[in-house]
Amino acid sequence: PEDPSIDATKRALSNSGIAISVGALLGGAQGRILKNVIDKVGRLRIAVAGGDTSGYVTKTLGIYALEALARIAPGAPLCIAHAKNLSYDGLEICLKGGQNGSERFFESVWLGRNEYDG
């Protein structure tokens, strides 16, 4: 939060007349990037880091519900996504917000197992 580039980015957006928050701009862009990757390579097991970013990604993919599949870390289970678009329905996704997870978090998502199981 102390990074001076955050305020500089907010000022630049404000001066450009773009009426969107930095979070919405970046989170929306990350959602579109992930959508394009999935569309090109097919369904993957994915992890999204950041609570706000997770919201933008799920909105972009049209995910309307999540069903817990496996415990990865407290507050960040691996889930099956439910979406009207069949390209994203059944997608394995883990949404990591805040400080959830250890240094082995992404490895655990890749392997589909609890990060504390070794």
XYZ file of N, CA and C in Angstrom:
354
model
N 0.801 -1.218 0.000
C 0.000 0.000 0.000
C 0.836 1.273 0.000
N 2.095 1.167 0.412
C 2.943 2.358 0.459
C 3.629 2.632 -0.871
N 3.457 1.766 -1.850
C 4.108 1.897 -3.151
C 3.620 3.184 -3.825
N 4.537 4.138 -4.128
C 4.115 5.403 -4.736
C 3.508 5.234 -6.127
N 3.762 4.116 -6.783
C 3.197 3.925 -8.125
C 1.680 3.745 -8.073
N 1.160 3.347 -6.915
C -0.291 3.182 -6.789
C -0.980 4.538 -6.937
N -0.509 5.524 -6.198
C -1.103 6.860 -6.299
C -0.853 7.459 -7.679
N 0.317 7.213 -8.238
C 0.626 7.732 -9.577
C -0.314 7.134 -10.615
N -0.609 5.862 -10.489
C -1.529 5.202 -11.425
C -2.934 5.765 -11.269
N -3.363 5.957 -10.030
C -4.693 6.533 -9.793
C -4.795 7.935 -10.384
N -3.735 8.741 -10.208
C -3.736 10.098 -10.767
C -3.788 10.047 -12.291
N -2.999 9.157 -12.890
C -2.969 9.043 -14.355
C -4.337 8.641 -14.895
N -5.010 7.713 -14.235
C -6.352 7.315 -14.668
C -7.330 8.476 -14.534
N -7.260 9.156 -13.412
C -8.151 10.279 -13.168
C -7.931 11.376 -14.212
N -6.666 11.690 -14.501
C -6.340 12.732 -15.475
C -6.728 12.341 -16.897
N -6.774 11.047 -17.185
C -7.121 10.594 -18.534
C -8.627 10.561 -18.764
N -9.396 10.746 -17.682
C -10.840 10.737 -17.811
C -11.449 9.344 -17.755
N -10.635 8.327 -17.472
C -11.155 6.970 -17.357
C -11.875 6.858 -16.021
N -13.160 6.553 -16.077
C -13.975 6.490 -14.858
C -14.075 5.054 -14.367
N -12.933 4.510 -13.972
C -12.895 3.141 -13.452
C -11.773 3.074 -12.419
N -11.952 2.239 -11.433
C -10.900 2.110 -10.414
C -9.742 1.301 -10.977
N -8.586 1.462 -10.363
C -7.409 0.696 -10.767
C -7.685 -0.799 -10.625
N -8.330 -1.177 -9.521
C -8.651 -2.587 -9.301
C -9.546 -3.145 -10.392
N -10.566 -2.383 -10.768
C -11.479 -2.834 -11.824
C -10.762 -2.919 -13.162
N -9.906 -1.964 -13.431
C -9.158 -1.955 -14.695
C -8.228 -3.158 -14.784
N -7.418 -3.364 -13.746
C -6.456 -4.464 -13.761
C -7.135 -5.819 -13.594
N -8.102 -5.914 -12.689
C -8.806 -7.178 -12.480
C -9.575 -7.604 -13.718
N -10.221 -6.642 -14.370
C -10.937 -6.948 -15.606
C -9.992 -7.417 -16.701
N -8.837 -6.758 -16.789
C -7.841 -7.166 -17.795
C -7.331 -8.575 -17.505
N -7.085 -8.883 -16.245
C -6.619 -10.227 -15.896
C -7.684 -11.273 -16.201
N -8.943 -10.926 -15.991
C -10.035 -11.837 -16.333
C -10.072 -12.113 -17.828
N -9.909 -11.071 -18.641
C -9.920 -11.250 -20.097
C -8.705 -12.049 -20.572
N -7.559 -11.814 -19.955
C -6.353 -12.583 -20.320
C -6.571 -14.058 -20.017
N -7.076 -14.362 -18.828
C -7.312 -15.753 -18.456
C -8.351 -16.398 -19.374
N -9.404 -15.667 -19.705
C -10.421 -16.179 -20.627
C -9.783 -16.535 -21.961
N -8.930 -15.662 -22.478
C -8.258 -15.925 -23.754
C -7.352 -17.150 -23.673
N -6.650 -17.309 -22.565
C -5.775 -18.479 -22.390
C -6.616 -19.755 -22.393
N -7.684 -19.768 -21.631
C -8.544 -20.950 -21.575
C -9.139 -21.242 -22.952
N -9.564 -20.200 -23.661
C -10.143 -20.389 -24.987
C -9.139 -20.981 -25.970
N -7.859 -20.657 -25.798
C -6.828 -21.148 -26.718
C -6.307 -22.537 -26.361
N -6.105 -22.805 -25.064
C -5.498 -24.082 -24.661
C -6.470 -25.073 -24.050
N -7.680 -24.646 -23.827
C -8.660 -25.553 -23.247
C -8.733 -25.391 -21.746
N -9.563 -26.225 -21.161
C -9.793 -26.135 -19.719
C -8.569 -26.607 -18.960
N -8.227 -25.829 -17.982
C -7.077 -26.086 -17.136
C -7.511 -26.033 -15.684
N -6.653 -26.494 -14.805
C -6.844 -26.207 -13.377
C -6.163 -24.870 -13.164
N -6.895 -23.912 -12.636
C -6.319 -22.580 -12.506
C -6.403 -22.087 -11.065
N -5.491 -21.175 -10.749
C -5.492 -20.486 -9.463
C -5.476 -18.996 -9.758
N -6.294 -18.272 -9.028
C -6.350 -16.822 -9.172
C -5.971 -16.226 -7.829
N -4.976 -15.359 -7.828
C -4.510 -14.728 -6.598
C -5.101 -13.326 -6.491
N -5.667 -13.042 -5.338
C -6.231 -11.726 -5.070
C -7.737 -11.793 -4.975
N -8.273 -11.321 -3.892
C -9.716 -11.381 -3.683
C -10.497 -10.590 -4.703
N -10.134 -9.334 -4.925
C -10.840 -8.520 -5.918
C -10.633 -9.087 -7.315
N -9.409 -9.485 -7.614
C -9.108 -10.064 -8.920
C -9.936 -11.319 -9.147
N -10.085 -12.143 -8.115
C -10.903 -13.353 -8.226
C -12.328 -13.009 -8.633
N -12.863 -11.952 -8.059
C -14.208 -11.522 -8.403
C -14.329 -11.103 -9.861
N -13.351 -10.356 -10.344
C -13.382 -9.927 -11.748
C -13.221 -11.116 -12.691
N -12.359 -12.059 -12.332
C -12.142 -13.243 -13.172
C -13.419 -14.077 -13.246
N -14.037 -14.345 -12.106
C -15.248 -15.166 -12.128
C -16.374 -14.471 -12.896
N -16.449 -13.156 -12.787
C -17.454 -12.401 -13.542
C -17.184 -12.510 -15.040
N -15.931 -12.354 -15.442
C -15.570 -12.433 -16.852
C -15.892 -13.809 -17.431
N -15.674 -14.862 -16.652
C -15.942 -16.221 -17.112
C -17.409 -16.617 -16.958
N -18.196 -15.760 -16.340
C -19.609 -16.052 -16.159
C -19.866 -17.159 -15.154
N -18.963 -17.298 -14.197
C -19.123 -18.323 -13.164
C -20.173 -17.833 -12.169
N -21.195 -18.657 -11.946
C -22.262 -18.262 -11.033
C -22.264 -19.051 -9.729
N -21.490 -20.137 -9.657
C -21.422 -20.919 -8.419
C -20.121 -21.713 -8.399
N -19.677 -22.027 -7.195
C -18.485 -22.850 -6.983
C -18.855 -23.999 -6.063
N -18.310 -25.158 -6.354
C -18.528 -26.351 -5.535
C -17.168 -26.837 -5.051
N -16.997 -26.933 -3.738
C -15.704 -27.344 -3.176
C -15.362 -28.754 -3.641
N -14.121 -28.906 -4.077
C -13.635 -30.195 -4.563
C -12.577 -30.773 -3.633
N -11.615 -29.926 -3.213
C -10.524 -30.403 -2.361
C -10.015 -29.255 -1.509
N -9.563 -29.590 -0.304
C -8.978 -28.587 0.585
C -7.537 -28.335 0.138
N -7.253 -27.089 -0.182
C -5.890 -26.701 -0.549
C -5.269 -25.928 0.609
N -5.941 -24.882 1.037
C -5.493 -24.042 2.158
C -6.746 -23.478 2.825
N -6.648 -23.111 4.097
C -7.815 -22.507 4.755
C -8.318 -21.303 3.963
N -9.595 -21.316 3.635
C -10.196 -20.217 2.897
C -9.949 -20.237 1.406
N -9.266 -21.255 0.899
C -8.947 -21.309 -0.532
C -9.021 -22.753 -1.040
N -10.242 -23.303 -1.118
C -10.372 -24.678 -1.622
C -10.275 -24.724 -3.145
N -9.907 -25.877 -3.650
C -10.009 -26.129 -5.082
C -11.483 -26.400 -5.349
N -12.047 -25.755 -6.360
C -13.476 -25.844 -6.621
C -13.755 -26.254 -8.062
N -14.959 -26.703 -8.277
C -15.501 -26.900 -9.613
C -16.390 -25.693 -9.883
N -16.146 -25.022 -11.003
C -16.934 -23.847 -11.364
C -18.187 -24.259 -12.116
N -19.252 -23.536 -11.863
C -20.493 -23.723 -12.607
C -20.754 -22.435 -13.390
N -20.878 -22.594 -14.705
C -21.084 -21.450 -15.586
C -22.033 -21.852 -16.706
N -22.766 -20.891 -17.242
C -23.666 -21.178 -18.355
C -22.887 -21.536 -19.613
N -21.734 -20.914 -19.796
C -20.887 -21.216 -20.951
C -20.158 -22.529 -20.681
N -20.394 -23.531 -21.515
C -19.817 -24.859 -21.293
C -18.293 -24.872 -21.336
N -17.684 -23.853 -21.937
C -16.223 -23.776 -21.950
C -15.648 -23.593 -20.554
N -16.452 -23.021 -19.651
C -15.975 -22.737 -18.292
C -16.710 -23.551 -17.233
N -17.805 -24.181 -17.599
C -18.540 -25.026 -16.667
C -17.705 -26.279 -16.382
N -17.492 -26.574 -15.113
C -16.677 -27.722 -14.724
C -15.198 -27.410 -14.592
N -14.823 -26.153 -14.812
C -13.433 -25.727 -14.669
C -12.976 -25.891 -13.227
N -11.790 -26.452 -13.018
C -11.228 -26.526 -11.664
C -10.533 -25.203 -11.389
N -10.951 -24.542 -10.313
C -10.448 -23.202 -10.013
C -10.254 -23.040 -8.509
N -9.186 -22.372 -8.150
C -8.906 -22.044 -6.763
C -8.741 -20.535 -6.681
N -9.514 -19.906 -5.829
C -9.478 -18.455 -5.659
C -8.776 -18.134 -4.347
N -7.632 -17.479 -4.447
C -6.805 -17.186 -3.277
C -6.869 -15.694 -2.980
N -7.465 -15.360 -1.861
C -7.517 -13.965 -1.465
C -6.586 -13.689 -0.305
N -6.217 -12.435 -0.171
C -5.416 -12.007 0.973
C -4.148 -12.811 1.182
N -3.931 -13.166 2.425
C -2.707 -13.864 2.793
C -2.920 -15.370 2.903
N -3.967 -15.906 2.301
C -4.230 -17.340 2.363
C -3.117 -18.117 1.679
N -2.780 -19.243 2.279
C -1.810 -20.143 1.659
C -0.383 -19.879 2.086
N 0.402 -20.923 1.932
C 1.824 -20.852 2.267
C 2.649 -20.670 0.999
N 3.957 -20.773 1.145
C 4.843 -20.663 -0.019
C 4.653 -21.837 -0.982
N 3.978 -22.888 -0.547
C 3.723 -24.066 -1.404
C 2.325 -24.040 -2.018
N 1.620 -22.932 -1.878
C 0.227 -22.863 -2.308
C 0.035 -23.256 -3.773
N 0.753 -22.632 -4.683
C 0.530 -22.876 -6.111
C 0.923 -24.292 -6.514
N 1.950 -24.819 -5.889
C 2.307 -26.219 -6.109
C 1.165 -27.125 -5.663
N 0.554 -26.803 -4.545
C -0.547 -27.609 -4.024
C -1.759 -27.568 -4.947
N -2.031 -26.404 -5.528
C -3.130 -26.314 -6.488
C -2.803 -27.180 -7.702
N -1.589 -27.082 -8.183
C -1.164 -27.876 -9.346
C -1.368 -29.369 -9.085
N -1.003 -29.799 -7.895
C -1.112 -31.222 -7.535
C -2.521 -31.599 -7.056
N -3.334 -30.604 -6.720
C -4.699 -30.855 -6.256
C -4.757 -31.473 -4.883
N -3.868 -31.027 -4.005
C -3.870 -31.591 -2.649
C -3.630 -30.514 -1.607
N -3.974 -30.840 -0.376
C -3.790 -29.949 0.757
C -2.318 -29.546 0.859
N -2.049 -28.263 0.975
C -0.668 -27.794 1.009
C 0.078 -28.251 2.248
N -0.640 -28.703 3.260
C 0.017 -29.135 4.486
C 0.258 -30.649 4.545
N -0.106 -31.345 3.454
C 0.087 -32.790 3.418
C 1.477 -33.205 2.958
N 2.346 -32.236 2.705
C 3.717 -32.566 2.321
C 3.876 -32.625 0.893
